[in-house]
């Protein structure tokens, strides 16, 4: 399929076939998408909890109790479920961890380039921390970029997906001790293969016309 066909093929899957499993090869490609997604200043402010077995999916399903019970079958029937978590803050320890990893990976031909990157990344972080006072939301937005990459990436592999913000964030944070690790859950993405009976697969896509959303400069 070309890109336009992929975009029209994918949709928010409402019912997964519990008998169909994502291959180990495709799971490795999914991990690559999670790792290689772009982010502002290469901040990478994310962490992922992945579950592909009954026990792991039941832990994630604890975030779909009560009001969010409509999402529980999606979690339990999917082949692979990913909890998306974003950093609460980008402290000095984390900034230095990023910098040293970049240095190890050969990003800096000269020491001054490393210093420049450190200053630039901290500059942008401080703009959001002190001027805009939205550093947590800034990092959330980078994590949502990753989620968008995932949805398109898995569709190119013929894998169905549904992103879910309808989860109990506090329950997820407590279940996986995310806040103690400096993170908080944002949402869950369930991956697998659609059931033939999924009503949403049969509905036509609906989007605003191009002339409503694109203006030539």
C-alpha positions as CSV (number, residue, x, y, z in Angstrom):
1,X,0.0,0.0,0.0
2,X,1.1,3.6,-0.6
3,X,0.8,6.1,2.2
4,X,-2.6,7.4,1.3
5,X,-3.9,3.8,1.2
6,X,-2.4,3.1,4.6
7,X,-4.0,6.2,6.1
8,X,-7.4,5.2,4.7
9,X,-7.0,1.6,5.9
10,X,-6.2,2.4,9.5
11,X,-8.9,3.3,12.0
12,X,-9.4,3.2,15.7
13,X,-10.1,-0.5,16.3
14,X,-12.9,-1.2,18.6
15,X,-12.7,-5.0,18.7
16,X,-9.6,-7.1,18.5
17,X,-9.4,-10.8,17.6
18,X,-7.8,-12.4,20.7
19,X,-6.6,-15.3,18.7
20,X,-4.4,-13.3,16.3
21,X,-0.9,-12.4,17.6
22,X,1.7,-9.9,16.5
23,X,4.9,-11.6,15.4
24,X,8.1,-11.3,17.3
25,X,9.7,-9.6,14.2
26,X,7.0,-7.0,14.2
27,X,7.3,-6.4,17.9
28,X,10.9,-5.6,17.4
29,X,9.9,-3.1,14.7
30,X,7.4,-1.6,17.1
31,X,10.1,-1.1,19.7
32,X,12.2,0.7,17.0
33,X,9.4,3.1,16.4
34,X,9.1,3.8,20.1
35,X,12.9,4.4,20.4
36,X,13.4,6.4,17.2
37,X,10.5,8.9,17.3
38,X,11.6,12.5,17.1
39,X,11.2,15.0,20.0
40,X,12.1,18.6,20.7
41,X,15.8,19.0,21.4
42,X,16.0,15.1,21.3
43,X,14.4,15.2,24.8
44,X,12.9,11.7,24.6
45,X,10.7,12.3,27.7
46,X,8.9,9.0,27.6
47,X,8.7,5.6,29.1
48,X,6.6,2.6,27.9
49,X,5.1,-0.3,29.7
50,X,4.5,-3.2,27.2
51,X,2.3,-6.2,27.8
52,X,1.8,-9.1,25.4
53,X,0.6,-11.8,27.9
54,X,-2.5,-12.3,30.1
55,X,-0.9,-11.2,33.3
56,X,0.6,-8.0,31.9
57,X,-2.6,-7.0,30.2
58,X,-4.6,-7.6,33.3
59,X,-2.3,-5.2,35.2
60,X,-2.9,-2.5,32.5
61,X,-6.7,-3.3,32.6
62,X,-6.7,-2.0,36.2
63,X,-6.8,1.4,34.6
64,X,-10.1,0.5,32.9
65,X,-12.2,-0.1,35.9
66,X,-15.4,1.9,36.8
67,X,-16.1,4.7,34.4
68,X,-13.5,3.5,31.8
69,X,-14.8,-0.1,31.7
70,X,-15.7,0.3,28.0
71,X,-12.0,0.1,27.2
72,X,-11.3,-3.1,29.2
73,X,-12.0,-5.5,26.3
74,X,-9.7,-3.6,24.0
75,X,-6.9,-4.1,26.5
76,X,-7.5,-7.7,27.3
77,X,-8.2,-8.9,23.7
78,X,-5.4,-7.0,22.0
79,X,-2.1,-8.8,21.1
80,X,0.1,-6.1,22.5
81,X,-0.7,-3.2,24.8
82,X,1.5,-0.2,25.5
83,X,1.2,2.3,28.4
84,X,2.5,5.7,27.4
85,X,4.1,7.6,30.2
86,X,5.8,11.1,30.1
87,X,8.3,12.6,32.4
88,X,7.1,14.9,35.1
89,X,10.2,17.1,34.9
90,X,13.5,17.3,33.0
91,X,15.9,17.6,35.9
92,X,19.7,18.1,35.6
93,X,20.4,14.4,36.1
94,X,18.2,13.5,33.2
95,X,19.6,16.2,31.0
96,X,23.1,14.9,31.7
97,X,22.0,11.4,30.9
98,X,20.8,12.5,27.5
99,X,24.0,14.4,26.8
100,X,26.3,11.5,27.7
101,X,24.3,9.1,25.6
102,X,24.6,11.4,22.6
103,X,28.4,11.7,23.2
104,X,28.7,8.0,23.4
105,X,26.8,7.6,20.2
106,X,29.2,10.0,18.4
107,X,27.0,13.1,18.1
108,X,29.8,15.5,19.1
109,X,32.9,15.8,16.9
110,X,34.3,18.5,19.3
111,X,33.8,19.2,23.0
112,X,32.4,22.6,22.3
113,X,29.6,21.0,20.3
114,X,28.6,19.0,23.3
115,X,28.6,22.1,25.5
116,X,26.5,24.0,22.9
117,X,23.9,21.3,22.9
118,X,23.7,21.2,26.7
119,X,23.1,25.0,26.8
120,X,20.6,24.9,24.0
121,X,18.5,22.1,25.5
122,X,18.5,23.7,28.9
123,X,17.6,27.0,27.4
124,X,14.4,25.5,25.8
125,X,13.6,23.6,29.0
126,X,13.9,26.7,31.1
127,X,11.7,28.7,28.7
128,X,9.0,26.1,29.4
129,X,9.8,25.8,33.0
130,X,10.0,29.4,34.0
131,X,8.5,31.6,31.2
132,X,5.7,29.5,29.9
133,X,5.3,27.4,33.0
134,X,4.3,24.4,31.0
135,X,7.3,22.1,31.1
136,X,5.2,19.0,31.9
137,X,2.8,19.8,29.0
138,X,5.8,20.4,26.7
139,X,7.1,16.9,27.5
140,X,3.6,15.5,27.1
141,X,3.4,16.9,23.6
142,X,6.7,15.2,22.7
143,X,5.3,11.9,23.9
144,X,2.1,12.4,21.8
145,X,4.4,12.8,18.8
146,X,5.7,9.4,19.5
147,X,2.2,8.0,19.7
148,X,1.4,9.5,16.3
149,X,4.5,7.8,14.9
150,X,3.4,4.5,16.3
151,X,-0.1,4.6,14.8
152,X,1.2,5.3,11.3
153,X,4.1,2.9,11.7
154,X,2.0,-0.1,12.8
155,X,-0.5,0.6,10.1
156,X,2.3,0.3,7.5
157,X,2.9,-3.2,9.0
158,X,-0.8,-4.2,8.7
159,X,-1.3,-4.0,12.4
160,X,-4.5,-2.4,13.9
161,X,-4.4,0.0,16.8
162,X,-6.5,2.2,19.1
163,X,-5.1,5.0,21.2
164,X,-7.0,5.4,24.5
165,X,-7.0,8.4,26.9
166,X,-10.0,6.8,28.6
167,X,-8.0,5.3,31.4
168,X,-7.5,5.9,35.1
169,X,-4.2,7.8,35.1
170,X,-3.7,7.5,38.9
171,X,-4.4,3.8,38.8
172,X,-1.7,3.3,36.1
173,X,0.8,5.4,37.9
174,X,0.3,3.4,41.1
175,X,0.3,0.0,39.4
176,X,3.6,0.6,37.8
177,X,5.1,3.0,40.4
178,X,5.5,5.6,37.6
179,X,5.5,8.8,39.7
180,X,8.3,7.4,41.9
181,X,10.3,7.0,38.7
182,X,9.6,10.5,37.6
183,X,6.9,9.7,35.1
184,X,3.1,9.8,34.8
185,X,0.8,7.9,32.4
186,X,-0.7,9.7,29.4
187,X,-2.7,6.9,27.7
188,X,-2.7,3.4,26.4
189,X,-2.4,2.1,22.8
190,X,-3.8,-1.4,22.1
191,X,-2.4,-3.2,19.1
192,X,-3.5,-6.4,17.2
193,X,-5.8,-7.4,14.5
194,X,-9.5,-6.4,13.9
195,X,-12.4,-8.6,14.4
196,X,-14.6,-9.0,11.3
197,X,-17.5,-7.9,13.5
198,X,-15.9,-4.6,14.4
199,X,-18.6,-2.0,13.5
200,X,-16.0,0.8,13.2
201,X,-14.1,-1.0,10.4
202,X,-17.2,-0.8,8.2
203,X,-17.9,2.9,8.7
204,X,-16.7,5.4,6.1
205,X,-14.0,7.8,7.2
206,X,-15.0,11.4,7.9
207,X,-12.6,14.3,7.7
208,X,-13.0,18.0,7.1
209,X,-12.3,19.0,3.4
210,X,-8.8,19.9,2.4
211,X,-9.9,23.5,1.6
212,X,-11.0,23.8,5.2
213,X,-7.7,22.8,6.8
214,X,-5.0,23.9,4.3
215,X,-4.3,27.4,3.2
216,X,-1.6,28.2,0.7
217,X,0.8,30.8,2.0
